[in-house]
Structure formats: structure tokens, C-alpha cells
C-alpha atoms as a PDB file:
ATOM      1  CA  MET A   1       6.626 -14.287  16.254  1.00  0.00           C
ATOM      2  CA  THR A   2       4.183 -14.464  19.093  1.00  0.00           C
ATOM      3  CA  ARG A   3       0.932 -12.641  19.398  1.00  0.00           C
ATOM      4  CA  GLU A   4       2.359 -10.410  22.110  1.00  0.00           C
ATOM      5  CA  GLY A   5       5.216  -9.421  19.789  1.00  0.00           C
ATOM      6  CA  PHE A   6       2.716  -8.079  17.270  1.00  0.00           C
ATOM      7  CA  TYR A   7       0.955  -6.047  19.937  1.00  0.00           C
ATOM      8  CA  ASP A   8       4.244  -4.652  21.229  1.00  0.00           C
ATOM      9  CA  LYS A   9       5.179  -3.490  17.736  1.00  0.00           C
ATOM     10  CA  GLY A  10       1.745  -1.931  17.298  1.00  0.00           C
ATOM     11  CA  ALA A  11       2.117  -0.015  20.541  1.00  0.00           C
ATOM     12  CA  GLY A  12       5.608   1.091  19.503  1.00  0.00           C
ATOM     13  CA  LEU A  13       4.313   2.306  16.158  1.00  0.00           C
ATOM     14  CA  ALA A  14       1.523   4.167  17.950  1.00  0.00           C
ATOM     15  CA  LEU A  15       4.048   5.916  20.154  1.00  0.00           C
ATOM     16  CA  LEU A  16       6.128   6.766  17.099  1.00  0.00           C
ATOM     17  CA  GLY A  17       3.028   8.162  15.390  1.00  0.00           C
ATOM     18  CA  VAL A  18       2.140  10.280  18.408  1.00  0.00           C
ATOM     19  CA  LEU A  19       5.727  11.525  18.580  1.00  0.00           C
ATOM     20  CA  LEU A  20       5.776  12.469  14.879  1.00  0.00           C
ATOM     21  CA  ILE A  21       2.415  14.226  15.138  1.00  0.00           C
ATOM     22  CA  SER A  22       3.532  16.215  18.157  1.00  0.00           C
ATOM     23  CA  PHE A  23       6.833  17.078  16.456  1.00  0.00           C
ATOM     24  CA  GLY A  24       4.903  18.255  13.382  1.00  0.00           C
ATOM     25  CA  LEU A  25       2.646  20.330  15.602  1.00  0.00           C
ATOM     26  CA  ILE A  26       5.639  21.966  17.279  1.00  0.00           C
ATOM     27  CA  LEU A  27       7.266  22.772  13.923  1.00  0.00           C
ATOM     28  CA  GLY A  28       4.013  24.159  12.561  1.00  0.00           C
ATOM     29  CA  VAL A  29       3.559  21.501   9.873  1.00  0.00           C
ATOM     30  CA  PHE A  30       0.112  20.643  11.258  1.00  0.00           C
ATOM     31  CA  THR A  31      -2.605  22.861  12.613  1.00  0.00           C
ATOM     32  CA  THR A  32      -4.140  21.827  15.904  1.00  0.00           C
ATOM     33  CA  SER A  33      -7.262  20.405  14.266  1.00  0.00           C
ATOM     34  CA  ARG A  34      -5.256  18.391  11.709  1.00  0.00           C
ATOM     35  CA  ALA A  35      -2.980  17.055  14.448  1.00  0.00           C
ATOM     36  CA  LEU A  36      -5.975  15.955  16.509  1.00  0.00           C
ATOM     37  CA  LYS A  37      -7.507  14.202  13.483  1.00  0.00           C
ATOM     38  CA  LYS A  38      -4.257  12.371  12.803  1.00  0.00           C
ATOM     39  CA  LEU A  39      -3.907  11.469  16.476  1.00  0.00           C
ATOM     40  CA  GLY A  40      -7.425  10.064  16.449  1.00  0.00           C
ATOM     41  CA  ARG A  41      -6.595   7.905  13.428  1.00  0.00           C
ATOM     42  CA  VAL A  42      -3.462   6.572  15.111  1.00  0.00           C
ATOM     43  CA  LEU A  43      -5.328   5.724  18.299  1.00  0.00           C
ATOM     44  CA  ALA A  44      -8.183   4.115  16.367  1.00  0.00           C
ATOM     45  CA  GLY A  45      -5.677   1.995  14.455  1.00  0.00           C
ATOM     46  CA  VAL A  46      -4.019   0.861  17.666  1.00  0.00           C
ATOM     47  CA  SER A  47      -7.359   0.015  19.265  1.00  0.00           C
ATOM     48  CA  LEU A  48      -8.342  -2.073  16.212  1.00  0.00           C
ATOM     49  CA  LEU A  49      -4.997  -3.888  16.077  1.00  0.00           C
ATOM     50  CA  PRO A  50      -6.204  -6.888  18.146  1.00  0.00           C
ATOM     51  CA  VAL A  51      -9.175  -7.318  15.805  1.00  0.00           C
ATOM     52  CA  PHE A  52      -6.930  -7.287  12.737  1.00  0.00           C
ATOM     53  CA  MET A  53      -4.487  -9.700  14.343  1.00  0.00           C
ATOM     54  CA  GLY A  54      -7.343 -12.079  15.180  1.00  0.00           C
ATOM     55  CA  ILE A  55      -8.459 -12.026  11.553  1.00  0.00           C
ATOM     56  CA  ALA A  56      -4.869 -12.583  10.425  1.00  0.00           C
ATOM     57  CA  GLU A  57      -4.466 -15.582  12.733  1.00  0.00           C
ATOM     58  CA  SER A  58      -7.660 -17.233  11.578  1.00  0.00           C
ATOM     59  CA  ARG A  59      -7.434 -16.433   7.852  1.00  0.00           C
ATOM     60  CA  VAL A  60      -3.933 -15.607   6.702  1.00  0.00           C
ATOM     61  CA  PHE A  61      -1.971 -18.232   8.610  1.00  0.00           C
ATOM     62  CA  GLY A  62      -4.152 -20.947   7.076  1.00  0.00           C
ATOM     63  CA  LEU A  63      -3.280 -19.969   3.504  1.00  0.00           C
ATOM     64  CA  SER A  64      -0.876 -21.883   1.316  1.00  0.00           C
ATOM     65  CA  TYR A  65       2.595 -20.520   0.575  1.00  0.00           C
ATOM     66  CA  GLU A  66       1.593 -19.212  -2.868  1.00  0.00           C
ATOM     67  CA  GLN A  67      -1.464 -17.454  -1.480  1.00  0.00           C
ATOM     68  CA  LYS A  68       0.606 -15.850   1.264  1.00  0.00           C
ATOM     69  CA  LEU A  69       3.092 -14.649  -1.349  1.00  0.00           C
ATOM     70  CA  MET A  70       0.302 -13.100  -3.435  1.00  0.00           C
ATOM     71  CA  LEU A  71      -1.176 -11.444  -0.332  1.00  0.00           C
ATOM     72  CA  VAL A  72       2.171  -9.990   0.717  1.00  0.00           C
ATOM     73  CA  THR A  73       2.751  -8.703  -2.822  1.00  0.00           C
ATOM     74  CA  ALA A  74      -0.670  -7.042  -2.923  1.00  0.00           C
ATOM     75  CA  VAL A  75      -0.225  -5.461   0.516  1.00  0.00           C
ATOM     76  CA  ALA A  76       3.250  -4.216  -0.433  1.00  0.00           C
ATOM     77  CA  ALA A  77       1.872  -2.661  -3.634  1.00  0.00           C
ATOM     78  CA  VAL A  78      -0.923  -0.917  -1.733  1.00  0.00           C
ATOM     79  CA  CYS A  79       1.542   0.386   0.871  1.00  0.00           C
ATOM     80  CA  PHE A  80       3.885   1.595  -1.880  1.00  0.00           C
ATOM     81  CA  ILE A  81       1.034   3.465  -3.579  1.00  0.00           C
ATOM     82  CA  ALA A  82      -0.038   4.987  -0.253  1.00  0.00           C
ATOM     83  CA  VAL A  83       3.497   6.203   0.467  1.00  0.00           C
ATOM     84  CA  LEU A  84       3.760   7.653  -3.053  1.00  0.00           C
ATOM     85  CA  ARG A  85       0.462   9.469  -2.532  1.00  0.00           C
ATOM     86  CA  ILE A  86       1.770  10.991   0.674  1.00  0.00           C
ATOM     87  CA  LEU A  87       5.161  11.984  -0.763  1.00  0.00           C
ATOM     88  CA  LEU A  88       4.116  13.232  -4.208  1.00  0.00           C
ATOM     89  CA  GLY A  89       1.037  15.238  -3.340  1.00  0.00           C
ATOM     90  CA  LYS A  90      -2.499  14.960  -4.625  1.00  0.00           C
ATOM     91  CA  ASN A  91      -2.314  16.472  -8.121  1.00  0.00           C
ATOM     92  CA  PHE A  92       1.042  15.033  -9.162  1.00  0.00           C
ATOM     93  CA  PHE A  93       0.009  11.602  -7.867  1.00  0.00           C
ATOM     94  CA  ARG A  94      -3.197  11.690  -9.923  1.00  0.00           C
ATOM     95  CA  ARG A  95      -1.297  12.593 -13.080  1.00  0.00           C
ATOM     96  CA  ALA A  96       1.364   9.927 -12.474  1.00  0.00           C
ATOM     97  CA  ILE A  97      -1.166   7.186 -11.716  1.00  0.00           C
ATOM     98  CA  GLY A  98      -3.217   8.244 -14.743  1.00  0.00           C
ATOM     99  CA  ARG A  99      -0.177   7.796 -16.953  1.00  0.00           C
ATOM    100  CA  VAL A 100       0.630   4.420 -15.396  1.00  0.00           C
ATOM    101  CA  VAL A 101      -2.934   3.191 -15.883  1.00  0.00           C
ATOM    102  CA  TYR A 102      -3.029   4.477 -19.465  1.00  0.00           C
ATOM    103  CA  ASP A 103       0.326   2.929 -20.386  1.00  0.00           C
ATOM    104  CA  GLY A 104      -0.527  -0.339 -18.634  1.00  0.00           C
ATOM    105  CA  GLY A 105      -3.897  -0.590 -20.396  1.00  0.00           C
ATOM    106  CA  LYS A 106      -2.314   0.181 -23.750  1.00  0.00           C
ATOM    107  CA  THR A 107       0.373  -2.451 -23.165  1.00  0.00           C
ATOM    108  CA  LEU A 108      -2.146  -5.106 -22.143  1.00  0.00           C
ATOM    109  CA  PHE A 109      -4.305  -4.313 -25.162  1.00  0.00           C
ATOM    110  CA  LEU A 110      -1.413  -4.430 -27.639  1.00  0.00           C
ATOM    111  CA  LEU A 111       0.358  -7.458 -26.121  1.00  0.00           C
ATOM    112  CA  PRO A 112      -1.637 -10.146 -28.000  1.00  0.00           C
ATOM    113  CA  PHE A 113      -1.120  -8.354 -31.313  1.00  0.00           C
ATOM    114  CA  LYS A 114       2.620  -8.043 -30.697  1.00  0.00           C
ATOM    115  CA  MET A 115       2.828 -11.739 -29.798  1.00  0.00           C
ATOM    116  CA  ILE A 116       0.954 -12.741 -32.961  1.00  0.00           C
ATOM    117  CA  GLY A 117       3.240 -10.496 -35.052  1.00  0.00           C
ATOM    118  CA  LYS A 118       6.357 -12.083 -33.493  1.00  0.00           C
ATOM    119  CA  LEU A 119       4.981 -15.588 -34.134  1.00  0.00           C
ATOM    120  CA  LEU A 120       4.222 -14.705 -37.763  1.00  0.00           C
ATOM    121  CA  GLN A 121       7.733 -13.295 -38.278  1.00  0.00           C
ATOM    122  CA  THR A 122       9.347 -16.308 -36.626  1.00  0.00           C
ATOM    123  CA  TYR A 123       7.430 -19.013 -38.522  1.00  0.00           C
ATOM    124  CA  LYS A 124       7.139 -17.200 -41.853  1.00  0.00           C
END
């Protein structure tokens, strides 16, 4: 994809963002001040798009295939978490992430002990 294609998509996403904000304002989902804040964020993101694309061209396109795969995975995980935060709400998201972090930490802590137990049972 060419550089211009990235900018066209960014402008299209900006227009979509402006349209969604205005639609939310009409339906009463946003107050005027919240809509203006969101509009400012959208316009700031669009104005910084060339800077981000320049960084991507110089840094990301020079990475190896494995590094690109890890970067895409990390970005996808961050985007997934951001979408969950938006959809679930603040308090429910905190509780859910707290449980995930607790269960993940417990699993990582107990994993070596489970592996040693399996090895002892197998070679007993």
C-alpha cells in the first residue's frame, strides 16, 4: 500500500469519527463539551497521522518478519483491551482485568510446580 493510501484511510476514519460524534450529539449520547473533546481528539489524531506514518516507515518496515508479527500481536492486544474498556464500562472492566491478572499470575507461578509434578509422575 502506498503512503497516500494510508493518508486516505486516515482521512476517511476522521470523517467517520466526526460523523459518529455528531450523530451521538444529535441523539443526546454526548453533551456538547464531551462531543467537542472527542472531536478535538479525532482531529489531533488525524493531524499526527503523517508523523506516525513516518515513524512506521523508518522503523517498522525495517523489522524482520518475526518482529513484525510480535508487533502486530501486541498492537492487536492493546486495541482489543481498549475496545473492551469502552464496551464494558470502567468498573466492570477493572474487575474483569483484575481477575485476568490474578489468574494469569497464579498460573505462571504454579506452572513450574505442575511441570515438575508431571515429570515426577511420568518417570517414577
